[in-house]
Coordinates of C-alpha atoms in Angstrom, one line a residue:
X1 CA 114.3 -49.5 -158.1
X2 CA 114.8 -52.1 -155.3
X3 CA 116.9 -55.4 -155.9
X4 CA 114.1 -57.7 -155.7
X5 CA 112.1 -55.8 -157.6
X6 CA 114.3 -55.4 -160.5
X7 CA 114.7 -59.1 -160.6
X8 CA 111.5 -59.8 -161.5
X9 CA 111.5 -57.7 -164.7
X10 CA 110.7 -60.0 -167.8
X11 CA 112.5 -59.1 -170.7
X12 CA 110.6 -57.6 -173.7
X13 CA 109.7 -60.0 -176.8
X14 CA 111.4 -58.8 -179.9
X15 CA 109.0 -59.1 -182.5
X16 CA 109.5 -59.0 -186.2
X17 CA 107.2 -56.8 -188.3
X18 CA 105.4 -60.0 -189.8
X19 CA 104.8 -61.2 -186.2
X20 CA 103.3 -57.8 -185.4
X21 CA 101.2 -58.1 -188.6
X22 CA 99.7 -61.1 -187.5
X23 CA 98.9 -60.0 -184.0
X24 CA 97.2 -57.1 -185.5
X25 CA 95.4 -59.2 -187.9
X26 CA 93.8 -61.6 -184.9
X27 CA 92.9 -58.6 -183.4
X28 CA 90.6 -57.7 -186.1
X29 CA 87.0 -58.9 -185.7
X30 CA 85.4 -61.6 -188.2
X31 CA 82.5 -60.3 -190.3
X32 CA 80.5 -62.9 -188.3
X33 CA 80.5 -63.6 -184.7
X34 CA 82.0 -66.8 -183.6
X35 CA 80.6 -68.8 -180.9
X36 CA 82.2 -69.2 -177.6
X37 CA 83.8 -72.7 -178.6
X38 CA 85.2 -71.5 -181.8
X39 CA 86.2 -68.2 -179.8
X40 CA 88.5 -70.5 -177.1
X41 CA 89.5 -72.6 -180.1
X42 CA 91.1 -69.5 -181.9
X43 CA 92.3 -68.2 -178.5
X44 CA 94.1 -71.0 -177.6
X45 CA 96.0 -71.4 -181.1
X46 CA 96.7 -67.9 -181.0
X47 CA 98.4 -67.8 -177.7
X48 CA 100.6 -70.7 -178.9
X49 CA 101.7 -68.4 -181.8
X50 CA 102.3 -65.4 -179.5
X51 CA 104.4 -67.4 -177.5
X52 CA 106.6 -69.2 -179.8
X53 CA 106.3 -66.6 -182.7
X54 CA 107.1 -67.2 -186.4
X55 CA 109.4 -70.7 -186.8
X56 CA 112.9 -70.2 -187.3
X57 CA 116.1 -72.3 -188.3
X58 CA 116.1 -73.6 -184.9
X59 CA 113.2 -75.1 -184.9
X60 CA 114.1 -78.3 -186.8
X61 CA 111.0 -78.5 -188.7
X62 CA 111.7 -75.1 -190.4
X63 CA 115.6 -75.3 -190.5
X64 CA 115.7 -74.6 -194.2
X65 CA 112.6 -72.3 -194.3
X66 CA 113.3 -69.8 -191.5
X67 CA 110.0 -67.8 -191.8
X68 CA 111.2 -65.1 -189.0
X69 CA 113.6 -64.1 -191.9
X70 CA 111.6 -64.9 -195.0
X71 CA 108.8 -63.0 -194.2
X72 CA 109.2 -59.2 -194.2
X73 CA 105.5 -58.3 -193.4
X74 CA 102.4 -59.8 -193.6
X75 CA 99.3 -57.8 -195.6
X76 CA 95.9 -57.4 -193.8
X77 CA 93.1 -60.2 -193.9
X78 CA 91.6 -59.8 -197.2
X79 CA 87.5 -58.4 -197.3
X80 CA 85.1 -59.8 -199.8
X81 CA 85.8 -58.3 -203.1
X82 CA 82.8 -56.5 -204.7
X83 CA 80.9 -58.7 -207.4
X84 CA 82.1 -57.2 -210.8
X85 CA 85.6 -57.8 -209.4
X86 CA 85.1 -61.3 -208.6
X87 CA 83.4 -62.2 -211.5
X88 CA 86.2 -61.0 -213.5
X89 CA 88.7 -62.5 -211.6
X90 CA 86.7 -65.9 -211.7
X91 CA 86.3 -65.5 -215.2
X92 CA 89.8 -65.6 -216.3
X93 CA 91.8 -68.4 -217.9
X94 CA 92.2 -71.2 -215.3
X95 CA 94.8 -73.9 -215.3
X96 CA 91.8 -76.4 -215.5
X97 CA 89.3 -74.4 -218.2
X98 CA 89.4 -77.8 -220.2
X99 CA 88.3 -79.9 -217.3
X100 CA 84.6 -80.9 -217.0
X101 CA 84.2 -80.2 -213.2
X102 CA 82.2 -79.2 -210.5
X103 CA 83.4 -75.4 -208.8
X104 CA 83.4 -73.9 -205.2
X105 CA 85.1 -70.7 -206.0
X106 CA 86.7 -68.5 -203.2
X107 CA 87.9 -65.1 -204.2
X108 CA 90.0 -63.0 -201.5
X109 CA 89.4 -66.1 -199.0
X110 CA 85.6 -65.9 -199.3
X111 CA 83.1 -68.0 -200.7
X112 CA 81.5 -67.0 -204.1
X113 CA 78.0 -68.8 -204.7
X114 CA 77.5 -67.2 -207.7
X115 CA 80.6 -68.0 -209.2
X116 CA 80.4 -71.7 -208.1
X117 CA 78.9 -74.7 -209.7
X118 CA 77.3 -77.7 -207.9
X119 CA 74.4 -78.4 -209.7
X120 CA 73.7 -82.1 -210.1
X121 CA 76.5 -82.9 -207.3
X122 CA 74.6 -85.9 -205.9
X123 CA 75.5 -87.6 -202.4
X124 CA 77.6 -84.5 -201.8
X125 CA 76.6 -81.7 -199.2
X126 CA 78.8 -78.3 -199.0
X127 CA 78.5 -75.6 -196.8
X128 CA 80.8 -72.4 -195.9
X129 CA 82.3 -72.6 -193.0
X130 CA 81.8 -69.0 -192.5
X131 CA 78.1 -70.0 -191.8
X132 CA 79.0 -72.6 -189.2
X133 CA 81.4 -70.5 -187.2
X134 CA 78.7 -68.9 -184.9
X135 CA 77.3 -72.2 -184.3
X136 CA 80.6 -74.1 -183.4
X137 CA 78.5 -77.2 -182.2
X138 CA 77.5 -78.1 -185.6
X139 CA 81.2 -78.1 -186.4
X140 CA 81.5 -80.7 -183.6
X141 CA 84.3 -83.4 -184.3
X142 CA 84.8 -82.1 -187.5
X143 CA 87.1 -79.4 -186.7
X144 CA 89.9 -81.6 -185.1
X145 CA 93.4 -81.8 -186.0
X146 CA 96.1 -84.8 -185.6
X147 CA 98.7 -84.2 -182.9
X148 CA 101.5 -83.7 -185.4
X149 CA 99.6 -81.1 -187.5
X150 CA 98.1 -79.1 -184.5
X151 CA 101.3 -78.3 -183.3
X152 CA 102.7 -77.0 -186.6
X153 CA 103.0 -73.0 -186.2
X154 CA 101.1 -72.7 -189.9
X155 CA 98.7 -74.8 -188.8
X156 CA 98.1 -72.7 -185.4
X157 CA 98.0 -69.7 -187.2
X158 CA 95.2 -71.0 -189.7
X159 CA 93.0 -72.0 -186.7
X160 CA 93.5 -68.4 -185.3
X161 CA 92.7 -66.6 -188.5
X162 CA 90.6 -68.8 -190.5
X163 CA 87.8 -66.7 -191.9
X164 CA 86.3 -69.0 -194.5
X165 CA 86.2 -72.3 -196.2
X166 CA 84.0 -75.5 -197.1
X167 CA 82.8 -78.2 -194.9
X168 CA 81.9 -80.9 -197.4
X169 CA 80.4 -84.4 -196.9
X170 CA 80.6 -87.0 -199.3
X171 CA 77.4 -89.9 -198.4
X172 CA 78.2 -93.8 -198.1
X173 CA 78.9 -95.1 -201.7
X174 CA 78.6 -91.7 -203.7
X175 CA 80.3 -92.0 -206.7
X176 CA 80.4 -88.1 -208.1
X177 CA 80.6 -88.1 -212.0
X178 CA 82.7 -85.1 -212.2
X179 CA 85.9 -83.9 -210.1
X180 CA 85.1 -81.4 -207.5
X181 CA 87.4 -78.3 -207.8
X182 CA 88.4 -75.8 -204.8
X183 CA 89.2 -72.8 -206.6
X184 CA 91.5 -70.0 -204.8
X185 CA 91.9 -66.8 -206.7
X186 CA 92.8 -63.3 -205.6
X187 CA 92.1 -60.0 -206.8
X188 CA 94.7 -57.1 -207.5
X189 CA 95.1 -56.0 -203.7
X190 CA 97.7 -56.8 -200.9
X191 CA 95.7 -58.9 -198.7
X192 CA 96.3 -62.2 -196.8
X193 CA 93.8 -65.1 -196.6
X194 CA 93.3 -67.9 -193.9
X195 CA 90.8 -70.9 -195.4
X196 CA 90.1 -74.0 -193.3
X197 CA 88.4 -76.6 -195.4
X198 CA 86.8 -80.0 -193.7
X199 CA 86.2 -82.8 -195.9
X200 CA 84.5 -86.2 -195.0
X201 CA 84.2 -89.2 -197.3
X202 CA 82.0 -91.9 -196.1
X203 CA 82.4 -95.7 -196.3
X204 CA 82.7 -97.0 -200.0
X205 CA 82.3 -93.5 -201.6
X206 CA 85.1 -92.2 -204.3
X207 CA 85.7 -88.8 -205.3
X208 CA 88.0 -86.5 -207.1
X209 CA 89.1 -82.9 -205.6
X210 CA 91.0 -80.5 -207.5
X211 CA 92.4 -77.7 -205.7
X212 CA 93.7 -74.8 -207.4
X213 CA 95.5 -71.2 -206.4
X214 CA 96.2 -68.6 -208.9
X215 CA 96.3 -64.8 -208.4
X216 CA 97.8 -61.4 -210.6
X217 CA 101.3 -60.7 -210.9
X218 CA 102.8 -58.2 -208.8
X219 CA 100.3 -58.2 -205.9
X220 CA 102.0 -59.6 -202.3
X221 CA 99.0 -62.1 -201.6
X222 CA 99.6 -64.0 -198.6
X223 CA 97.8 -67.8 -198.6
X224 CA 97.3 -70.1 -195.7
X225 CA 94.8 -72.7 -196.4
X226 CA 94.3 -75.9 -194.6
X227 CA 92.4 -78.7 -195.6
X228 CA 91.1 -81.6 -193.2
X229 CA 90.4 -84.8 -195.0
X230 CA 89.0 -87.9 -193.6
X231 CA 88.3 -91.2 -195.4
X232 CA 86.2 -93.8 -193.6
X233 CA 86.3 -97.4 -194.5
X234 CA 86.7 -98.4 -197.9
X235 CA 86.6 -95.0 -199.2
X236 CA 88.6 -93.9 -202.1
X237 CA 89.8 -90.3 -203.1
X238 CA 92.0 -88.5 -205.7
X239 CA 93.5 -85.1 -204.7
X240 CA 95.1 -82.9 -207.1
X241 CA 96.4 -79.8 -206.2
X242 CA 97.9 -76.8 -208.6
X243 CA 99.5 -73.9 -207.1
X244 CA 100.4 -71.2 -209.7
X245 CA 100.3 -67.9 -207.9
X246 CA 102.3 -65.0 -208.7
X247 CA 106.0 -64.7 -207.9
X248 CA 105.2 -62.1 -205.3
X249 CA 102.5 -64.2 -203.3
X250 CA 103.4 -66.2 -200.4
X251 CA 101.7 -69.6 -200.0
X252 CA 101.1 -72.1 -197.2
X253 CA 98.8 -74.9 -197.6
X254 CA 98.4 -77.8 -195.4
X255 CA 96.5 -81.2 -196.2
X256 CA 95.8 -83.3 -192.9
X257 CA 94.5 -86.8 -193.8
X258 CA 93.1 -89.4 -191.9
X259 CA 92.5 -93.1 -193.4
X260 CA 90.4 -95.9 -192.4
X261 CA 90.3 -99.3 -192.8
X262 CA 91.0 -100.3 -196.6
X263 CA 90.6 -96.5 -197.3
X264 CA 92.9 -95.2 -200.4
X265 CA 94.2 -91.8 -201.3
X266 CA 96.0 -90.8 -204.7
X267 CA 97.7 -87.7 -204.2
X268 CA 99.3 -84.9 -206.7
X269 CA 100.7 -81.7 -206.1
X270 CA 102.4 -79.1 -208.4
X271 CA 104.1 -76.2 -207.2
X272 CA 104.8 -73.7 -209.8
X273 CA 104.2 -70.2 -208.1
X274 CA 104.8 -67.9 -205.1
X275 CA 108.2 -66.1 -204.0
X276 CA 108.0 -68.6 -200.8
X277 CA 105.9 -71.7 -200.5
X278 CA 105.6 -74.6 -198.4
X279 CA 103.1 -77.2 -198.6
X280 CA 102.4 -79.8 -196.3
X281 CA 100.8 -83.3 -195.9
X282 CA 100.2 -84.5 -192.6
X283 CA 98.8 -88.3 -193.1
X284 CA 97.7 -90.7 -190.4
X285 CA 97.1 -94.5 -191.1
X286 CA 94.0 -95.2 -188.8
X287 CA 92.9 -98.4 -190.4
X288 CA 94.5 -101.5 -191.4
X289 CA 95.4 -102.2 -195.1
X290 CA 94.9 -98.5 -196.1
X291 CA 96.8 -97.2 -199.2
X292 CA 98.7 -94.1 -199.9
X293 CA 100.3 -92.7 -203.1
X294 CA 101.6 -89.1 -203.1
X295 CA 103.3 -87.7 -205.9
X296 CA 104.8 -84.1 -206.6
X297 CA 106.6 -81.7 -208.8
X298 CA 108.1 -78.2 -207.9
X299 CA 109.3 -75.7 -210.7
X300 CA 111.4 -73.1 -209.3
X301 CA 113.0 -69.7 -210.8
X302 CA 114.6 -66.5 -210.0
X303 CA 115.1 -66.6 -206.3
X304 CA 112.1 -68.3 -205.3
X305 CA 111.9 -71.1 -202.1
X306 CA 109.6 -73.9 -202.1
X307 CA 109.4 -76.1 -199.5
X308 CA 108.0 -79.5 -199.4
X309 CA 107.0 -81.4 -196.2
X310 CA 105.3 -84.6 -195.4
X311 CA 104.8 -86.8 -192.0
X312 CA 103.2 -90.0 -192.7
X313 CA 102.1 -91.7 -189.6
X314 CA 101.6 -95.7 -190.1
X315 CA 99.8 -96.3 -187.0
X316 CA 98.4 -99.4 -187.5
X317 CA 99.1 -102.4 -189.3
X318 CA 99.2 -103.4 -192.9
X319 CA 99.6 -100.0 -194.4
X320 CA 101.1 -99.1 -197.7
X321 CA 102.4 -95.8 -198.4
X322 CA 104.7 -94.6 -201.5
X323 CA 106.1 -91.1 -201.9
X324 CA 108.0 -89.6 -205.1
X325 CA 108.6 -85.7 -205.3
X326 CA 110.8 -84.3 -208.0
X327 CA 111.9 -80.5 -208.2
X328 CA 113.6 -78.6 -211.2
X329 CA 115.4 -75.6 -209.9
X330 CA 117.0 -72.9 -211.7
X331 CA 118.6 -69.4 -211.1
X332 CA 119.1 -68.9 -207.7
X333 CA 116.0 -70.7 -206.3
X334 CA 116.0 -73.0 -203.2
X335 CA 114.2 -76.2 -203.1
X336 CA 113.3 -78.0 -199.8
X337 CA 112.1 -81.7 -199.2
X338 CA 111.5 -83.1 -195.9
X339 CA 109.7 -86.4 -195.4
X340 CA 109.3 -88.3 -192.6
X341 CA 107.7 -91.7 -192.1
X342 CA 106.7 -93.1 -189.0
X343 CA 106.2 -96.7 -187.9
X344 CA 104.3 -97.3 -184.9
X345 CA 105.4 -100.4 -182.4
X346 CA 102.5 -102.1 -183.4
X347 CA 102.0 -101.2 -186.8
X348 CA 103.7 -104.6 -188.5
X349 CA 103.5 -105.3 -192.0
X350 CA 103.9 -101.9 -193.0
X351 CA 105.4 -101.2 -196.6
X352 CA 106.6 -97.7 -197.0
X353 CA 108.9 -96.3 -199.5
X354 CA 110.0 -92.8 -200.3
X355 CA 111.8 -91.0 -203.1
X356 CA 113.1 -87.4 -203.7
X357 CA 114.9 -86.2 -206.7
X358 CA 116.2 -82.6 -207.7
X359 CA 117.9 -81.4 -211.0
X360 CA 119.7 -78.0 -210.7
X361 CA 119.5 -76.2 -213.9
X362 CA 122.2 -73.4 -212.8
X363 CA 125.3 -73.4 -210.5
X364 CA 123.5 -70.9 -208.2
X365 CA 120.7 -73.4 -207.6
X366 CA 120.2 -75.4 -204.2
X367 CA 118.0 -78.3 -203.3
X368 CA 118.0 -80.0 -199.9
X369 CA 116.4 -83.2 -199.2
X370 CA 116.2 -84.5 -195.7
X371 CA 114.2 -88.2 -195.9
X372 CA 113.3 -89.8 -192.5
X373 CA 112.3 -92.8 -190.9
X374 CA 111.4 -93.6 -187.4
X375 CA 110.5 -97.3 -187.2
X376 CA 109.4 -98.9 -183.9
X377 CA 108.2 -102.0 -185.4
X378 CA 110.6 -105.1 -186.5
X379 CA 108.1 -106.7 -189.4
X380 CA 108.6 -103.7 -191.7
X381 CA 109.6 -103.0 -195.4
X382 CA 110.5 -99.4 -195.4
X383 CA 113.1 -97.3 -197.3
X384 CA 114.0 -93.9 -198.8
X385 CA 116.2 -92.3 -201.2
X386 CA 117.4 -89.0 -202.4
X387 CA 119.4 -87.7 -205.4
X388 CA 120.5 -84.2 -206.5
X389 CA 122.3 -83.3 -210.0
X390 CA 122.3 -81.8 -213.3
X391 CA 120.9 -82.7 -216.5
X392 CA 123.0 -85.5 -218.0
X393 CA 125.4 -84.3 -220.8
X394 CA 125.4 -87.5 -222.6
X395 CA 121.7 -87.5 -223.2
X396 CA 121.9 -83.8 -224.2
X397 CA 124.7 -84.3 -226.5
X398 CA 122.6 -87.5 -228.0
X399 CA 119.4 -85.1 -228.9
X400 CA 121.6 -82.4 -229.9
X401 CA 123.3 -84.6 -232.1
X402 CA 120.2 -85.5 -233.8
X403 CA 119.6 -81.7 -235.0
X404 CA 117.7 -80.7 -231.9
X405 CA 118.5 -77.2 -230.2
X406 CA 119.9 -77.4 -226.8
X407 CA 116.9 -75.7 -225.4
X408 CA 114.7 -78.0 -226.9
X409 CA 117.1 -80.9 -225.7
X410 CA 116.8 -79.3 -222.1
X411 CA 113.0 -79.0 -222.1
X412 CA 112.7 -82.8 -223.5
X413 CA 115.0 -84.2 -220.8
X414 CA 113.4 -82.2 -217.8
X415 CA 109.8 -83.1 -219.1
X416 CA 111.2 -86.9 -219.3
X417 CA 112.4 -86.4 -215.7
X418 CA 109.1 -85.4 -214.4
X419 CA 106.6 -87.6 -216.3
X420 CA 107.0 -90.1 -213.8
X421 CA 105.5 -87.8 -211.5
X422 CA 102.3 -86.7 -213.5
X423 CA 101.6 -89.5 -215.9
X424 CA 100.0 -91.4 -212.9
X425 CA 97.3 -89.1 -212.9
X426 CA 94.3 -91.0 -214.3
X427 CA 91.9 -88.0 -215.3
X428 CA 93.4 -87.2 -219.0
X429 CA 92.1 -83.9 -218.8
X430 CA 93.7 -83.2 -215.6
X431 CA 96.9 -84.6 -216.7
X432 CA 96.7 -82.5 -219.9
X433 CA 96.4 -79.6 -217.7
X434 CA 99.2 -80.4 -215.3
X435 CA 101.3 -81.0 -218.5
X436 CA 100.4 -77.6 -220.1
X437 CA 101.5 -75.8 -216.8
X438 CA 104.8 -77.6 -216.9
X439 CA 105.3 -76.7 -220.5
X440 CA 104.4 -73.0 -219.8
X441 CA 107.1 -72.7 -217.1
X442 CA 109.7 -74.0 -219.3
X443 CA 108.7 -71.8 -222.3
X444 CA 109.0 -68.8 -219.3
X445 CA 112.7 -70.2 -219.0
X446 CA 113.6 -70.7 -222.7
X447 CA 112.2 -66.7 -223.2
X448 CA 114.5 -65.5 -220.3
X449 CA 117.5 -67.7 -221.5
X450 CA 117.0 -66.2 -225.1

């Protein structure tokens, strides 16, 4: 070969098996043909993924969650479940069984209208994303991602692979009496799902959303769900997420929020499932005098890996944000919390506080906390704190001295540690459901120890 020609040869890109699986999944044709606009959106997003590949430890945002190392492979995209299987899965006991609510049910990543319940849901319109993708112009400005979120590899993958989801509009001044659950359940076959939900809450509306994820044990299900939530001026929303997928699952979820003037969001997330889980929140203050309260609890055991990542962007003045996250880590599990508060140059009078705390229940457990502040304004009140420690032996000894067995004393102290996080949930039935999931995790731990 001539020397000049040899110098132009490009080195081959070494792909992991997971990256190869994702590229093959992208080549699969959706059940419905996309519009040209959606196809261009997909192609552009997936081209970015193919160029960069899965994020690894040299990518700062994924320093502690090296997906190139953690993902050995990715199952093919899921097909719709047969009606009998879908009914059986949806009918199985759920975390929120005792909560009076409306339901939008997705089985294997595909919307199941016969299993859903939106009767009497006045002032709220719902449209499956799969019915809109062939008509990209009808999505218009709804499919819009903030700059920080659009650069995220998980979101990029979701844009390329999304097959279904729900487009929801809550009309101005509407106040649904019951919460709206977006339920994600999976059947007993290894598969991947990619969902995109787009939700608009118009001015002066108030609504509660419940987002649940569950699946059968022993099934390597991969979930990638992205929700775009926009709260218009004076809108109020509560968002509660419960993730209790099987220990063989991989879970990625991203909530992208835009707050209008005087808008308010109450957010809570419980992570008590999946072998590898990354839960992301990208929130932008787009209107003045908006408020955010976000809380989370992560329960990890075995060799599970749980990552919570927040980016709170105060882009305008007079915004208030509160972040409180707690993790309980046992065995050889690993917990990561990454929280960043950004205050833009003109976002004066910003008030932001962030706290993350972790309890380690074994010598092999790990917890990494990475709080960050980027402040470009001078008239603000911002702060962060992070702690990692063990159960207080003095408190445990006090309880045991009162006749309480050691395992029960530890359980009481863990519940007290987490109580500050989920006690703030206003809906009593939902709060009880969250407490029940925590109790279930603690009972499993006690059974293993016994």
